[in-house]
Amino acid sequence: MNLKCLLPCNGDFFHLRCCAHILNLVVQDGLKDIDVSIEKIRDSVKYVKGSQLRKQKFLECVKLVFTGGVCKRRLCQDVVTRWNSTYLMLDSALVYRRAFQHLAWSDSNYEHCPSKDEWERVEKVWKFLKVFYDATLVFSGSKYPTANLYFPNIINWYITLKKTLEGEDDYLRCMASKMWVKFQKYWSDFSPILTIAAILDPRYKLEVVEFCYIKAYGEDSKEFKVLYEKLLSLYDEYKGKIDPNTSMAAKNKMNEIKKRETYAMEVDNELFQEFDSLSSGNRSNFVQKTQLQLYLEDERIYRNEELDILSYWKTHQYHYSELAAMVRDILSIPISTVASESTFSIGGRVLDQFRSTLKPDTVQDILCTRDWLFGDEDGEKEIAQDLKDVIQNVVELSYDNNLE
């Protein structure tokens, strides 16, 4: 592909790693050695979920400690091989902290309740993992562009790990040191092309990225200078490929959109003739700014404003015709393979070994029906919760029947 000049910058930005997979590897390394306090939380959840009688006792404790006696959160049992389930377990257990303490006072068989210091450590671990869990949710999305969301999350990991390494908690520092090694292995220089994607987000631009690089590397860092040089070289390469006729057509389209009336200045006296003679001599030294410079100098949108970045660039494609070609390629970069892998997983669940003779039309109908059912995010959550409730009730009923 390089011989045919198909890749920008000789393919320097061609290879990318799946952010969701790398994040999983980073956190898994940190959670290899589980703290005693987390083990106690795991054993506590197992104890409560062990029988219907224990669940009933726990619900009575919940009614005593919660105002109104109602809490809709469910206790989550984690899966050892999935760190995000461990985070969800800690998240739900912290909600019922007082209920677990009350259960320890009322149930002599319950011996796994963490102490006050251990609860505080669990809360620290939960806060530490929350940064990575939130990033996982972003990277696992499939219905919004994510290329511009890479850098804000990655720099947040970087700063969080650095602060934790400098902290006083031995367990968190040990966890962060293992994660730091894995982080440096894959993202020692972040990802230049995906960091450029953040610059092309009008809420961030160069200002926010430069601020983050100062936080990460200090003032006048060579890392930021290298990034800026790559941005300029990439833009120059795209600019050289733009057809002048296309650029002229974009300018004409922009003039139609603006619909501004233009007229010539008819004032023609000696004063302005003198100005014309002076300015004509300096016109040869005049350097026209590039569209990239104009974009970076333009006022930045408020950072917390909700923005559909694709709609933004669709609106501004005629104003920045050269830059828009580069933006179109960069924002289409998938930073995670979760969406594509889930598509193949769905196909395997529909056309499995028990339904291997389904006709293509039937398979297509099933997939379309599933898309209609789960296409809406709110509807997906409601259906998923209903299915979870049904499965939970079936399991509890089956367990009660076995006890009888």
XYZ file of C-alpha atoms in Angstrom:
404
model
C 0.000 0.000 0.000
C 2.917 2.326 0.618
C 4.222 1.672 -2.897
C 0.859 2.824 -4.254
C 0.857 5.856 -1.896
C -2.416 4.767 -0.291
C -1.422 5.432 3.328
C -0.875 8.915 4.793
C 2.577 9.600 6.268
C 3.940 6.287 4.895
C 1.628 4.241 7.119
C 2.830 5.689 10.455
C -0.773 5.832 11.682
C -2.019 2.656 10.033
C -1.761 0.232 12.969
C -3.952 0.812 16.030
C -4.729 -1.346 19.039
C -8.217 -1.972 20.393
C -8.575 0.396 23.359
C -11.090 -1.809 25.145
C -8.767 -4.829 24.989
C -5.714 -2.878 26.142
C -7.704 -1.373 28.999
C -8.773 -4.855 30.053
C -5.155 -6.069 30.015
C -3.984 -3.055 32.031
C -6.554 -3.435 34.812
C -6.303 -7.243 34.881
C -2.616 -6.906 35.723
C -3.472 -4.595 38.610
C -6.064 -6.965 40.048
C -3.955 -10.118 39.965
C -3.338 -9.864 43.701
C -6.712 -9.198 45.347
C -6.687 -7.390 48.693
C -8.196 -9.092 51.751
C -10.912 -6.445 51.977
C -12.113 -7.230 48.426
C -12.092 -10.945 49.247
C -14.333 -10.224 52.219
C -16.756 -8.303 50.004
C -16.860 -11.244 47.588
C -17.482 -13.719 50.412
C -20.162 -11.433 51.875
C -22.087 -11.289 48.608
C -21.782 -15.061 48.225
C -23.070 -15.532 51.769
C -26.142 -13.364 51.235
C -26.952 -14.982 47.890
C -26.359 -18.476 49.302
C -29.949 -19.098 50.425
C -33.360 -17.477 50.443
C -33.320 -17.274 54.241
C -30.123 -15.223 54.222
C -31.547 -12.963 51.553
C -34.587 -12.368 53.724
C -32.425 -11.497 56.724
C -30.378 -9.126 54.598
C -33.526 -7.428 53.287
C -34.669 -6.904 56.867
C -31.344 -5.226 57.643
C -31.763 -3.039 54.538
C -35.199 -1.903 55.751
C -33.715 -0.951 59.113
C -30.774 1.103 57.823
C -32.328 2.811 54.776
C -34.731 5.701 55.070
C -38.049 4.415 53.791
C -36.667 0.865 53.837
C -36.380 0.688 50.052
C -33.281 0.415 47.857
C -33.554 -0.698 44.238
C -29.880 -1.574 43.804
C -29.023 -5.253 43.423
C -26.042 -6.985 44.916
C -23.679 -8.063 42.134
C -21.558 -11.187 42.320
C -18.333 -10.751 40.403
C -16.633 -13.073 37.932
C -12.943 -13.486 38.716
C -11.887 -13.218 35.063
C -13.828 -9.982 34.475
C -12.489 -6.966 36.348
C -15.480 -4.774 35.484
C -17.730 -7.207 37.355
C -15.441 -6.764 40.375
C -15.964 -3.018 40.126
C -19.745 -3.472 39.934
C -19.610 -5.768 42.962
C -17.767 -3.115 44.993
C -20.120 -0.436 43.693
C -23.215 -2.299 44.888
C -21.627 -3.461 48.164
C -20.712 0.094 49.191
C -24.369 1.065 48.874
C -25.264 -1.650 51.413
C -22.305 -1.019 53.712
C -24.450 -0.315 56.793
C -26.740 -3.251 55.968
C -23.755 -5.646 55.976
C -22.604 -4.237 59.315
C -26.076 -4.719 60.785
C -26.180 -8.274 59.384
C -22.899 -9.022 61.185
C -24.500 -7.968 64.499
C -27.712 -9.949 63.970
C -26.357 -13.106 62.271
C -23.643 -15.009 64.148
C -22.923 -17.199 61.108
C -21.890 -14.211 59.011
C -18.131 -13.861 59.562
C -16.968 -12.005 56.468
C -17.979 -8.422 57.229
C -15.087 -5.995 56.540
C -13.900 -3.727 59.336
C -14.141 0.062 59.202
C -10.608 0.401 57.809
C -11.279 -2.298 55.233
C -14.459 -0.541 54.074
C -12.402 2.641 53.589
C -9.859 0.706 51.531
C -12.644 -0.796 49.412
C -13.955 2.706 48.746
C -10.477 3.832 47.634
C -10.189 0.870 45.254
C -13.690 1.616 43.924
C -12.794 5.256 43.210
C -9.573 4.176 41.533
C -11.318 1.645 39.276
C -14.173 4.019 38.425
C -11.946 5.981 36.021
C -11.210 2.827 34.038
C -14.779 1.543 34.190
C -16.168 4.809 32.796
C -13.623 4.657 29.982
C -14.683 1.076 29.222
C -18.259 2.229 28.729
C -17.068 4.893 26.290
C -14.870 2.521 24.297
C -17.548 -0.162 24.148
C -20.095 2.114 22.491
C -21.221 1.391 18.945
C -23.687 4.175 18.104
C -21.470 7.244 18.287
C -18.065 8.249 16.911
C -15.375 7.486 19.455
C -12.098 8.559 17.807
C -12.280 12.037 19.344
C -13.060 10.538 22.778
C -9.828 8.550 23.005
C -7.445 11.206 24.295
C -9.589 12.640 27.156
C -9.967 9.149 28.627
C -6.367 8.058 28.082
C -4.904 11.192 29.651
C -7.257 10.706 32.604
C -5.834 7.190 33.103
C -2.312 8.539 32.834
C -2.806 11.252 35.466
C -4.719 8.858 37.763
C -1.936 6.262 37.621
C 0.756 8.883 38.264
C -1.093 10.280 41.293
C -1.686 6.793 42.669
C 1.989 5.886 42.259
C 2.862 8.963 44.316
C 0.202 8.189 46.968
C 0.591 6.650 50.420
C -1.688 3.613 50.088
C 0.594 0.588 49.657
C -2.011 -1.659 48.015
C -3.128 0.970 45.486
C 0.477 1.905 44.762
C 1.335 -1.751 44.115
C -1.729 -2.116 41.873
C -0.894 1.083 39.972
C 2.753 0.044 39.453
C 1.679 -3.180 37.709
C -0.814 -1.290 35.591
C 1.790 1.371 34.773
C 4.141 -1.221 33.254
C 1.414 -2.511 30.949
C 0.243 1.026 30.118
C 3.753 2.101 29.096
C 4.122 -1.011 26.947
C 1.188 -0.075 24.709
C 0.679 3.679 25.107
C 4.002 5.186 26.146
C 3.448 8.013 23.611
C -0.361 7.764 23.584
C -1.620 7.452 20.002
C -0.658 10.453 17.829
C -3.424 10.008 15.272
C -6.152 9.631 17.930
C -4.744 12.577 19.873
C -5.036 14.581 16.655
C -8.681 13.467 16.569
C -9.161 15.275 19.899
C -7.595 18.419 18.407
C -10.186 18.232 15.635
C -12.933 18.281 18.265
C -13.964 21.972 18.525
C -14.485 21.551 22.290
C -10.809 20.615 22.819
C -8.638 21.858 19.959
C -4.968 22.441 20.613
C -5.487 24.323 23.890
C -6.852 21.424 25.941
C -4.394 18.929 24.465
C -1.467 21.248 25.240
C -2.770 21.701 28.797
C -2.943 17.911 29.263
C 0.572 17.425 27.893
C 1.862 20.002 30.371
C 0.186 18.053 33.181
C 1.690 14.809 31.916
C 5.188 15.882 30.791
C 5.729 19.430 32.057
C 6.336 22.722 30.238
C 7.896 22.720 26.748
C 7.746 18.949 26.439
C 9.293 17.386 23.357
C 6.293 15.005 23.187
C 3.932 17.891 22.428
C 6.300 19.366 19.849
C 6.490 16.011 18.064
C 2.686 15.756 18.090
C 2.307 19.264 16.633
C 4.816 18.501 13.873
C 2.889 15.343 12.977
C -0.336 17.340 12.834
C 1.202 19.851 10.413
C 2.778 17.195 8.205
C -0.471 15.223 8.037
C -2.433 18.348 7.085
C 0.122 19.288 4.424
C -0.210 15.831 2.899
C -4.005 16.086 2.708
C -3.784 19.645 1.440
C -1.542 18.533 -1.418
C -4.080 15.912 -2.521
C -7.062 18.286 -2.666
C -8.135 19.082 -6.211
C -8.103 22.896 -6.762
C -11.428 22.637 -8.610
C -12.941 20.906 -5.565
C -11.602 23.626 -3.293
C -13.009 26.331 -5.594
C -16.388 24.580 -5.662
C -16.386 24.515 -1.868
C -15.669 28.242 -1.759
C -18.528 28.918 -4.162
C -20.830 26.776 -2.030
C -19.748 28.678 1.063
C -20.540 31.973 -0.637
C -24.008 30.675 -1.469
C -24.570 29.665 2.145
C -23.461 33.003 3.510
C -25.502 34.945 0.921
C -23.616 38.103 1.643
C -23.943 41.127 -0.608
C -20.606 42.444 -1.770
C -19.874 45.777 -3.328
C -16.751 47.672 -4.342
C -15.577 50.750 -2.503
C -16.169 53.669 -4.852
C -14.223 56.163 -2.750
C -11.292 57.061 -4.983
C -9.312 60.001 -3.754
C -5.672 60.842 -3.150
C -5.695 59.563 0.465
C -6.719 56.004 -0.417
C -4.583 56.015 -3.565
C -1.582 56.652 -1.331
C -2.637 53.712 0.894
C -2.971 51.444 -2.152
C 0.535 52.304 -3.294
C 1.967 51.500 0.153
C 0.057 48.255 0.649
C 0.823 46.931 -2.840
C 4.516 46.867 -1.963
C 3.885 44.780 1.164
C 1.490 42.374 -0.531
C 4.317 40.145 -1.709
C 5.270 39.511 1.931
C 1.727 38.585 2.879
C 1.340 34.929 3.912
C -2.159 33.520 3.807
C -3.121 31.378 6.801
C -3.988 27.748 6.233
C -7.382 26.324 7.096
C -5.782 24.427 9.975
C -4.458 27.675 11.438
C -7.825 29.358 10.986
C -9.589 26.459 12.684
C -7.203 26.456 15.659
C -7.485 30.234 16.055
C -11.269 30.148 15.895
C -13.090 30.371 19.212
C -13.344 27.056 21.033
C -16.764 25.644 21.938
C -17.533 25.199 25.633
C -15.958 21.900 26.695
C -18.999 20.423 28.485
C -21.416 21.235 25.684
C -23.123 18.262 24.074
C -21.980 18.094 20.486
C -22.407 15.721 17.568
C -18.968 16.155 16.047
C -19.987 14.610 12.711
C -22.828 17.098 12.349
C -20.444 19.915 13.258
C -18.004 19.007 10.495
C -20.802 18.372 8.031
C -21.894 21.959 8.612
C -18.339 23.359 8.385
C -17.048 21.216 5.512
C -17.349 24.063 3.016
C -15.652 26.544 5.315
C -12.714 24.168 5.928
C -12.791 22.113 2.731
C -9.137 21.011 2.916
C -9.251 20.229 6.630
C -12.589 18.409 6.299
C -11.000 15.750 4.078
C -8.520 14.941 6.837
C -11.239 15.028 9.508
C -13.385 12.610 7.521
C -10.665 9.972 7.585
C -9.558 10.484 11.178
C -13.000 10.500 12.799
C -13.907 7.280 11.005
C -11.122 5.386 12.817
C -12.649 2.754 15.149
C -10.775 2.763 18.448
C -12.400 -0.457 19.614
C -13.280 -3.771 17.986
C -16.106 -4.393 20.454
C -18.847 -3.384 18.022
C -17.593 -5.567 15.150
C -16.929 -8.529 17.448
C -20.409 -8.268 18.953
C -21.879 -8.432 15.447
C -20.189 -11.780 14.822
C -21.236 -12.961 18.279
C -24.877 -12.181 17.491
C -24.641 -14.229 14.302
C -23.281 -17.185 16.263
C -26.138 -17.012 18.738
C -28.783 -16.848 16.023
C -27.324 -19.537 13.766
C -26.026 -22.090 16.275
C -25.647 -25.881 16.072
C -29.326 -26.417 16.910
C -30.577 -24.045 14.198
C -27.984 -24.618 11.499
C -30.550 -25.202 8.730
C -32.316 -21.852 8.947
C -32.850 -20.182 5.605
C -31.035 -16.862 4.933
C -34.323 -14.942 4.879
C -35.242 -16.315 8.313
C -31.854 -15.370 9.773
C -32.209 -11.864 8.362
C -35.698 -11.536 9.864
C -34.398 -12.611 13.286
C -31.527 -10.123 13.168
C -33.830 -7.295 12.045
C -36.304 -8.104 14.807
C -33.506 -8.053 17.357
C -32.335 -4.693 16.017
C -35.846 -3.267 16.395
C -36.134 -4.592 19.952
C -32.730 -3.493 21.154
C -32.082 -0.542 18.871
C -33.385 2.038 21.319
C -31.018 2.506 24.250
C -33.775 3.064 26.819
C -35.752 0.147 25.473
C -32.648 -2.018 25.572
C -32.127 -1.247 29.254
C -35.751 -1.997 30.123
C -35.771 -5.290 28.204
C -32.431 -6.321 29.680
C -33.664 -5.549 33.199
C -36.893 -7.478 32.610
C -34.947 -10.483 31.340
C -32.617 -10.263 34.322
C -35.574 -10.181 36.728
C -37.182 -13.192 35.051
C -33.946 -15.206 35.166
C -33.361 -14.232 38.800
C -36.888 -15.314 39.779
C -36.501 -18.634 37.955
C -33.175 -19.333 39.663
C -34.560 -18.450 43.111
C -37.660 -20.575 42.582
C -35.539 -23.510 41.442
C -33.263 -23.079 44.454
C -36.231 -22.979 46.852
C -37.662 -26.158 45.321
C -34.356 -27.934 45.797
C -34.271 -26.878 49.447
C -37.727 -28.277 49.993
